[in-house]
Coordinates of C-alpha atoms and ligand atoms in Angstrom, one line a residue:
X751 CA 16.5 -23.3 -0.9
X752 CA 18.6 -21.2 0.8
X753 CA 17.2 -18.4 2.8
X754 CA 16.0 -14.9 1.1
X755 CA 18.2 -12.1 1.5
X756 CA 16.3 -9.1 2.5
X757 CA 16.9 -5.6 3.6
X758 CA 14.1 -4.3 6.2
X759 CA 13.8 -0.5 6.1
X760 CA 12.0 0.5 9.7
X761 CA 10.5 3.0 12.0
X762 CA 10.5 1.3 15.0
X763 CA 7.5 1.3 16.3
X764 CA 6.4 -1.5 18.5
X765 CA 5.0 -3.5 15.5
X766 CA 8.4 -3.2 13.8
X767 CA 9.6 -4.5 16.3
X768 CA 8.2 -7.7 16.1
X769 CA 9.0 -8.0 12.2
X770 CA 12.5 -7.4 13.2
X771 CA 12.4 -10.1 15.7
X772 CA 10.5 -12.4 13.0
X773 CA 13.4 -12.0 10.8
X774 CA 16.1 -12.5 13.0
X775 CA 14.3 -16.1 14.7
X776 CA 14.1 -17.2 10.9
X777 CA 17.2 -17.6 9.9
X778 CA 16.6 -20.5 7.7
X779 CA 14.0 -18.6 5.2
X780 CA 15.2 -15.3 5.1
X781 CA 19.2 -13.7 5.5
X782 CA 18.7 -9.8 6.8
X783 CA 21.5 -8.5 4.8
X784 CA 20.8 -4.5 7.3
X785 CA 18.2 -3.1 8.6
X786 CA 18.0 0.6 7.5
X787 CA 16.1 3.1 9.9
X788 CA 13.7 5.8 8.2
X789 CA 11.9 8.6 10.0
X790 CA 7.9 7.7 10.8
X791 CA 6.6 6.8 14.0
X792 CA 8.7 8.6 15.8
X793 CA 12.1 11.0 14.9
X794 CA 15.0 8.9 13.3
X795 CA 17.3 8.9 16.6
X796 CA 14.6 7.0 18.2
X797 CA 14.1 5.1 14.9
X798 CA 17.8 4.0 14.4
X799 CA 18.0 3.6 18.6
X800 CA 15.3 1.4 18.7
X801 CA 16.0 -1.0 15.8
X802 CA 19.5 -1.2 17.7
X803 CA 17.9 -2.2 21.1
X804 CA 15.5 -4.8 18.9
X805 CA 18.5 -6.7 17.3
X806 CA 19.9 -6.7 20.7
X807 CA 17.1 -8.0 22.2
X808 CA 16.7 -10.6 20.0
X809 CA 20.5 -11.8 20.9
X810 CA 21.9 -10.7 17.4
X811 CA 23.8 -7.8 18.1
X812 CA 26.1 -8.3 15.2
X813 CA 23.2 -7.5 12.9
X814 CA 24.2 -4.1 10.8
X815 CA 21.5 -0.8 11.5
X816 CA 22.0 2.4 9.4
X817 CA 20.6 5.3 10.0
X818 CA 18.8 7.0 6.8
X819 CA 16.5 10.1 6.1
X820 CA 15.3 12.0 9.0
X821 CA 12.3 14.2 7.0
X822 CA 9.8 13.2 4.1
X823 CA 11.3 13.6 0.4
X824 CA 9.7 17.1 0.4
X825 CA 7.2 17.4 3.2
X826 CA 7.6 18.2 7.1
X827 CA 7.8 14.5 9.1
X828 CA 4.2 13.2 10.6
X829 CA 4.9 11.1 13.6
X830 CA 2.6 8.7 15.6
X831 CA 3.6 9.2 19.6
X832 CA 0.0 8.6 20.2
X833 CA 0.0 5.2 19.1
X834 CA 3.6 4.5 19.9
X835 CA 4.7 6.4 23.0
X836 CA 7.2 9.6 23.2
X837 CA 10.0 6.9 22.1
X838 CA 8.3 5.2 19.8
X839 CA 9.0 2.0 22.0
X840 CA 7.2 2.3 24.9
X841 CA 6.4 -0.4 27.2
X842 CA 8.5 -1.6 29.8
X843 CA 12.0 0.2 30.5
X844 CA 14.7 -0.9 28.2
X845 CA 18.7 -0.4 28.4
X846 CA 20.0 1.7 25.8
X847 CA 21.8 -0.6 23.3
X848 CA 25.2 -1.1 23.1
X849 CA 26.1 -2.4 19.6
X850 CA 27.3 0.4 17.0
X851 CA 24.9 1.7 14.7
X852 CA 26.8 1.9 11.3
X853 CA 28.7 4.6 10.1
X854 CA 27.5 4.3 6.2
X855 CA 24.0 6.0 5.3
X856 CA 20.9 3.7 4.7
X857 CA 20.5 4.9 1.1
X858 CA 23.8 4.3 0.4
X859 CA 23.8 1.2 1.9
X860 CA 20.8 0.4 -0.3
X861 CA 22.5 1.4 -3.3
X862 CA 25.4 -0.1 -2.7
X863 CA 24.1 -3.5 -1.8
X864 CA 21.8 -4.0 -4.5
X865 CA 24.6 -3.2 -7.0
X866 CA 27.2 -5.9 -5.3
X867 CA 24.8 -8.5 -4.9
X868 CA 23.4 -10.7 -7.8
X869 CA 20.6 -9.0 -9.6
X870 CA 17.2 -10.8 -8.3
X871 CA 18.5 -11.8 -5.0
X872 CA 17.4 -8.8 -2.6
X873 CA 14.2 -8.1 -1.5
X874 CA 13.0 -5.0 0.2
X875 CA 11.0 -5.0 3.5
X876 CA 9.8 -1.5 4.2
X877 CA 7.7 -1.0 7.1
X878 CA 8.0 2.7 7.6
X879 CA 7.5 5.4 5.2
X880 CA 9.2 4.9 2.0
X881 CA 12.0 7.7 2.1
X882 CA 14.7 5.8 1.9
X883 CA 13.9 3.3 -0.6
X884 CA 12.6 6.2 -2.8
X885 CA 15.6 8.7 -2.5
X886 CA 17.7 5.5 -3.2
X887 CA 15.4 4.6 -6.6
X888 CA 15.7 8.2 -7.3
X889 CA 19.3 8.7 -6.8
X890 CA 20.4 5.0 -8.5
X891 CA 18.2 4.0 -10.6
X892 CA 20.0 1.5 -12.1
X893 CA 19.4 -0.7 -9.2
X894 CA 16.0 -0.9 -9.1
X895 CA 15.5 -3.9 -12.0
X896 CA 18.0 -5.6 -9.6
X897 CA 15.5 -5.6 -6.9
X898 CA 14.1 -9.2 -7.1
X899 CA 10.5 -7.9 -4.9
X900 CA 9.2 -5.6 -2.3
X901 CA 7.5 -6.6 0.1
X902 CA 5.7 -3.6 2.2
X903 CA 3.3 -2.2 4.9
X904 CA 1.3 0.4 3.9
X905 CA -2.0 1.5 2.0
X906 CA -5.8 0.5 2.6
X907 CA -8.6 0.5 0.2
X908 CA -11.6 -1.2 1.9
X909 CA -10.1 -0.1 5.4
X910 CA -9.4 3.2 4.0
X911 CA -7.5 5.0 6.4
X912 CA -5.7 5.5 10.2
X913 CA -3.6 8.8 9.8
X914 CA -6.7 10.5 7.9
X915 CA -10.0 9.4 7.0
X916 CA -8.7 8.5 3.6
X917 CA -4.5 7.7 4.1
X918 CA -2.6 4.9 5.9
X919 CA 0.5 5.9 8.0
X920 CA 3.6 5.4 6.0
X921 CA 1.9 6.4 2.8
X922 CA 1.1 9.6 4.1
X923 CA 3.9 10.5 5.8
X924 CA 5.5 10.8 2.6
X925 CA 3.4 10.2 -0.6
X926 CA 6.0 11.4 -3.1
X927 CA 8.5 8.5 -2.1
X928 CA 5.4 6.3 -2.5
X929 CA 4.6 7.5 -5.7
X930 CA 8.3 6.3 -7.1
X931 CA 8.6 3.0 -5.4
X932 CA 4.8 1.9 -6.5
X933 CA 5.9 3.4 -10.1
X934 CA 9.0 1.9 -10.1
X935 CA 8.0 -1.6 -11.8
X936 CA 9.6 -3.7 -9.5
X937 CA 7.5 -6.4 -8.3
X938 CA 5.7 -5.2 -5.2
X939 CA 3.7 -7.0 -2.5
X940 CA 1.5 -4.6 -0.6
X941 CA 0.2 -5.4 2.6
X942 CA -2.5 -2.7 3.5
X943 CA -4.7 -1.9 6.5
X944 CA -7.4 -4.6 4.7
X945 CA -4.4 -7.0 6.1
X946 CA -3.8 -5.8 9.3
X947 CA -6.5 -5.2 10.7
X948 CA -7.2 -8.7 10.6
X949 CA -4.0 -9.4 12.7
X950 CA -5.3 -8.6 15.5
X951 CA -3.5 -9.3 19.7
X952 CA -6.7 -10.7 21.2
X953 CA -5.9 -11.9 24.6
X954 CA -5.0 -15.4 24.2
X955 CA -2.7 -14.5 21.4
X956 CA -0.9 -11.9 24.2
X957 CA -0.9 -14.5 26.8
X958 CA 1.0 -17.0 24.2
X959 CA 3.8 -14.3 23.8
X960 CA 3.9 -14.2 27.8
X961 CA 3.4 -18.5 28.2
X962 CA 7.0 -18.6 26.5
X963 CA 8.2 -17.6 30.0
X964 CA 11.8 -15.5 27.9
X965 CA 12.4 -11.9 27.6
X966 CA 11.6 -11.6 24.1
X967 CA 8.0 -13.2 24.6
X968 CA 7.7 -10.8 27.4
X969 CA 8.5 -7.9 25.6
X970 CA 5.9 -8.6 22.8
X971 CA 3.4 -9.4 25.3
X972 CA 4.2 -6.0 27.3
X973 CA 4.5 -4.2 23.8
X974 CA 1.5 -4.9 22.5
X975 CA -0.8 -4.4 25.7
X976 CA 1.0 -1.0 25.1
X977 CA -0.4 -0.4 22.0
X978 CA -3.6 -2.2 22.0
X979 CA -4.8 0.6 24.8
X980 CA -5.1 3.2 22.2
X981 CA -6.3 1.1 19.2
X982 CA -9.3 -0.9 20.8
X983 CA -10.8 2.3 21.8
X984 CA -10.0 4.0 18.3
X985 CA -11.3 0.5 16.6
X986 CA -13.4 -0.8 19.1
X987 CA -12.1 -4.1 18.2
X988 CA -11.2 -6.7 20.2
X989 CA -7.3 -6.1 19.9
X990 CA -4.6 -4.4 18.3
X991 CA -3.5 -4.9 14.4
X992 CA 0.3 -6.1 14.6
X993 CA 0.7 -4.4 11.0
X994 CA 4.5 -5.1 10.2
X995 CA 5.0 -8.5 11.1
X996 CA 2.7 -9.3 8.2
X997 CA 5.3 -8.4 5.9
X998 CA 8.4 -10.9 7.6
X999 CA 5.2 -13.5 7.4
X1000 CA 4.6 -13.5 3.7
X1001 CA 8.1 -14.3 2.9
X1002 CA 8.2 -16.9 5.5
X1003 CA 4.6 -18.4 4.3
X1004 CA 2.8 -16.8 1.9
X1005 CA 0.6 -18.9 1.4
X1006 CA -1.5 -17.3 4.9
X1007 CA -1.8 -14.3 2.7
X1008 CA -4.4 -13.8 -0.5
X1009 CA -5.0 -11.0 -2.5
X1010 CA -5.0 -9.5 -6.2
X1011 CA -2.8 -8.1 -8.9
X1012 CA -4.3 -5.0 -9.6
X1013 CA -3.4 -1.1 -10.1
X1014 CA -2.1 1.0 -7.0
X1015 CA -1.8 4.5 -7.8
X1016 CA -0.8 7.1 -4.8
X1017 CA -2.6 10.5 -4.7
X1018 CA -0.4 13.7 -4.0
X1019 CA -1.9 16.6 -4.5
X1020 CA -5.1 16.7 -3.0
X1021 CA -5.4 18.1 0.6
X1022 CA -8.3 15.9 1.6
X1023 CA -7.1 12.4 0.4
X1024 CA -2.8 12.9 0.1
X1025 CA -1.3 9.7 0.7
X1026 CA -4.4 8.0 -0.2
X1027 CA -3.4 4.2 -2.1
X1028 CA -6.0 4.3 -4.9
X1029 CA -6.0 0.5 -5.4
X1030 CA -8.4 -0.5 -8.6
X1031 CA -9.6 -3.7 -6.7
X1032 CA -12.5 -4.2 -9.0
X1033 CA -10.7 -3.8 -11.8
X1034 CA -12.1 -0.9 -13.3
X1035 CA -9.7 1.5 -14.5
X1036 CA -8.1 -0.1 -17.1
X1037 CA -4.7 0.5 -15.7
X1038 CA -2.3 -2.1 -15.8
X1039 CA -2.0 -4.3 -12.2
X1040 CA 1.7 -3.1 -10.5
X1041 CA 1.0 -4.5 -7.4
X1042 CA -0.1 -7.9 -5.3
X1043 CA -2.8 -6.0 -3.2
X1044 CA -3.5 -7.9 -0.1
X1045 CA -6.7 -8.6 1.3
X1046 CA -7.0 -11.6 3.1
X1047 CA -4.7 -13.5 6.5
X1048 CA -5.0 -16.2 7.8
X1049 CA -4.8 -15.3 11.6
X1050 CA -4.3 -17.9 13.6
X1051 CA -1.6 -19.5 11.3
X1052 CA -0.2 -16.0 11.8
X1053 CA -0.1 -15.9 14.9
X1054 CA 1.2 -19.7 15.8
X1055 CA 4.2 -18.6 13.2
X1056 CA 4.6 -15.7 15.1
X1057 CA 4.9 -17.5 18.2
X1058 CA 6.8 -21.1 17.1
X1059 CA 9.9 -18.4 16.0
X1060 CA 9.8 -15.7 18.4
X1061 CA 9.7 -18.9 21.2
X1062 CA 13.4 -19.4 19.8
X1063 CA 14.6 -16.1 20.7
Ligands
CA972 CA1 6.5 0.7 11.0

């Protein structure tokens, strides 16, 4: 088979990170086609900066980064600096990069790409909030039954959520791009904080990264002792969830993933629950299933993926 052409749409974020360096050490299973940079964690021209120094990182400076929307569809931008650091890549010192960032918008790359390729060929990876992929949909939306799958971070139900007691992250940083890309009726693979926060850096996993004895397992290692400061004491858990990657994994194996089809519907109005993914995992509703709703990895197959592909880095 040859390998899945995929566009991942990013707000680097240390977890992005990692997808990003998933993607790029897997050449044989998946072709990234761009990686498009959305406001979230932290302001775009950190966003778009970072993915840069990523692909760089990971020896694959020709890989193509566009920048894309710098706010929410129609609210003002949530960032996450307390989980991510003031540049949304903290951790060690690193170089600013060197390779171009593109001169094309994100959304327009989007469009553009999914109309030139064969219909069913491109897959969507967002791991940020959903801005671009939504203004895209919204703009052109003759390309999105040419979308073959997306396959995203984001939501919660029995996790509920991270950003507010009842909203994940990148669905509440902007719910209204949400709302379109889970109404959209393309096929959609949701990994949620159910997922997640299963995937979690205990120490051994860290000191894998670090036995790799290269600069990329290094970085990981660094970059998620970063993180894992804040979340164990907000979780109390033994580690940090390394969200993102999740999504890069599935495509590689999905088979370490399990879940259902159900009904995802986004909430938007209401001030105490906005962003909430209202996922009908007992099937109650009656609403018709638009989503494969994760709830179940397999961490330690995870984990050993993680670590055979980033070792080749
Ligand atoms: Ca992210």
């Amino acid at each position: 088979m040859s390998p899945r052409k995929i566009i991942i749409d990013t707000d680097p974020g240390q977890d992005d990170a990692v997808a990003i360096l998933l993607a790029l050490a897997s050449p044989e299973d998946i072709e990234v086609l761009g990686i498009t940079a959305v406001a979230g964690n932290v302001p775009l021209p950190l966003t778009e900066k970072n993915a840069r120094i990523v692909c760089e990182l990971a020896g694959k400076p020709e890989t193509r980064v566009f920048a894309g929307c710098d706010a929410p569809m129609q609210r003002k931008l949530v960032t996450a600096e307390h989980v991510h650091g003031k540049t949304g890549l903290d951790g060690p010192p690193m170089d600013d990069p060197t390779m171009p960032l593109q001169d094309q918008h994100a959304v327009d790359f989007i469009i553009e790409t999914l109309r030139r390729e064969p219909a069913g060929t491109v897959t969507l990876c967002p791991i940020g909030p959903l801005t671009n992929i939504a203004t895209a949909f919204a703009r052109a939306p003759d390309i999105i039954p040419r979308v073959q799958e997306i396959v995203l971070m984001g939501g919660a139900y029995f996790e509920v959520g991270n950003i507010t007691p009842a909203a994940e992250f990148n669905i509440y940083v902007d719910p209204e791009a949400a709302k379109i890309v889970f109404d959209a009726g393309v096929p959609l693979v949701v990994m949620p904080l159910d997922v997640t926060h299963k995937a979690l850096t205990t120490k051994p996993r860290i000191d894998a990264f670090r036995a790799m004895g290269t600069r990329v397992g290094d970085m990981v290692a660094a970059w998620t002792d970063f993180f894992e400061r804040f979340d164990m004491e907000k979780y109390g858990s033994e580690g940090a969830p390394l969200h993102d990657p999740c999504t890069i994994a599935y495509l590689i194996a999905p088979d370490l993933f399990t879940g259902r089809h159900i009904n995802v519907e986004i909430e938007t109005t209401s001030d105490l629950t906005l962003g909430m993914t209202v996922a009908d995992w007992w099937r109650v509703s009656g609403r018709a299933p638009n989503a494969l709703f994760m709830g179940d990895i397999d961490a330690e197959g995870f984990f050993a993926l993680l670590a055979e592909r980033l070792a080749r880095l």
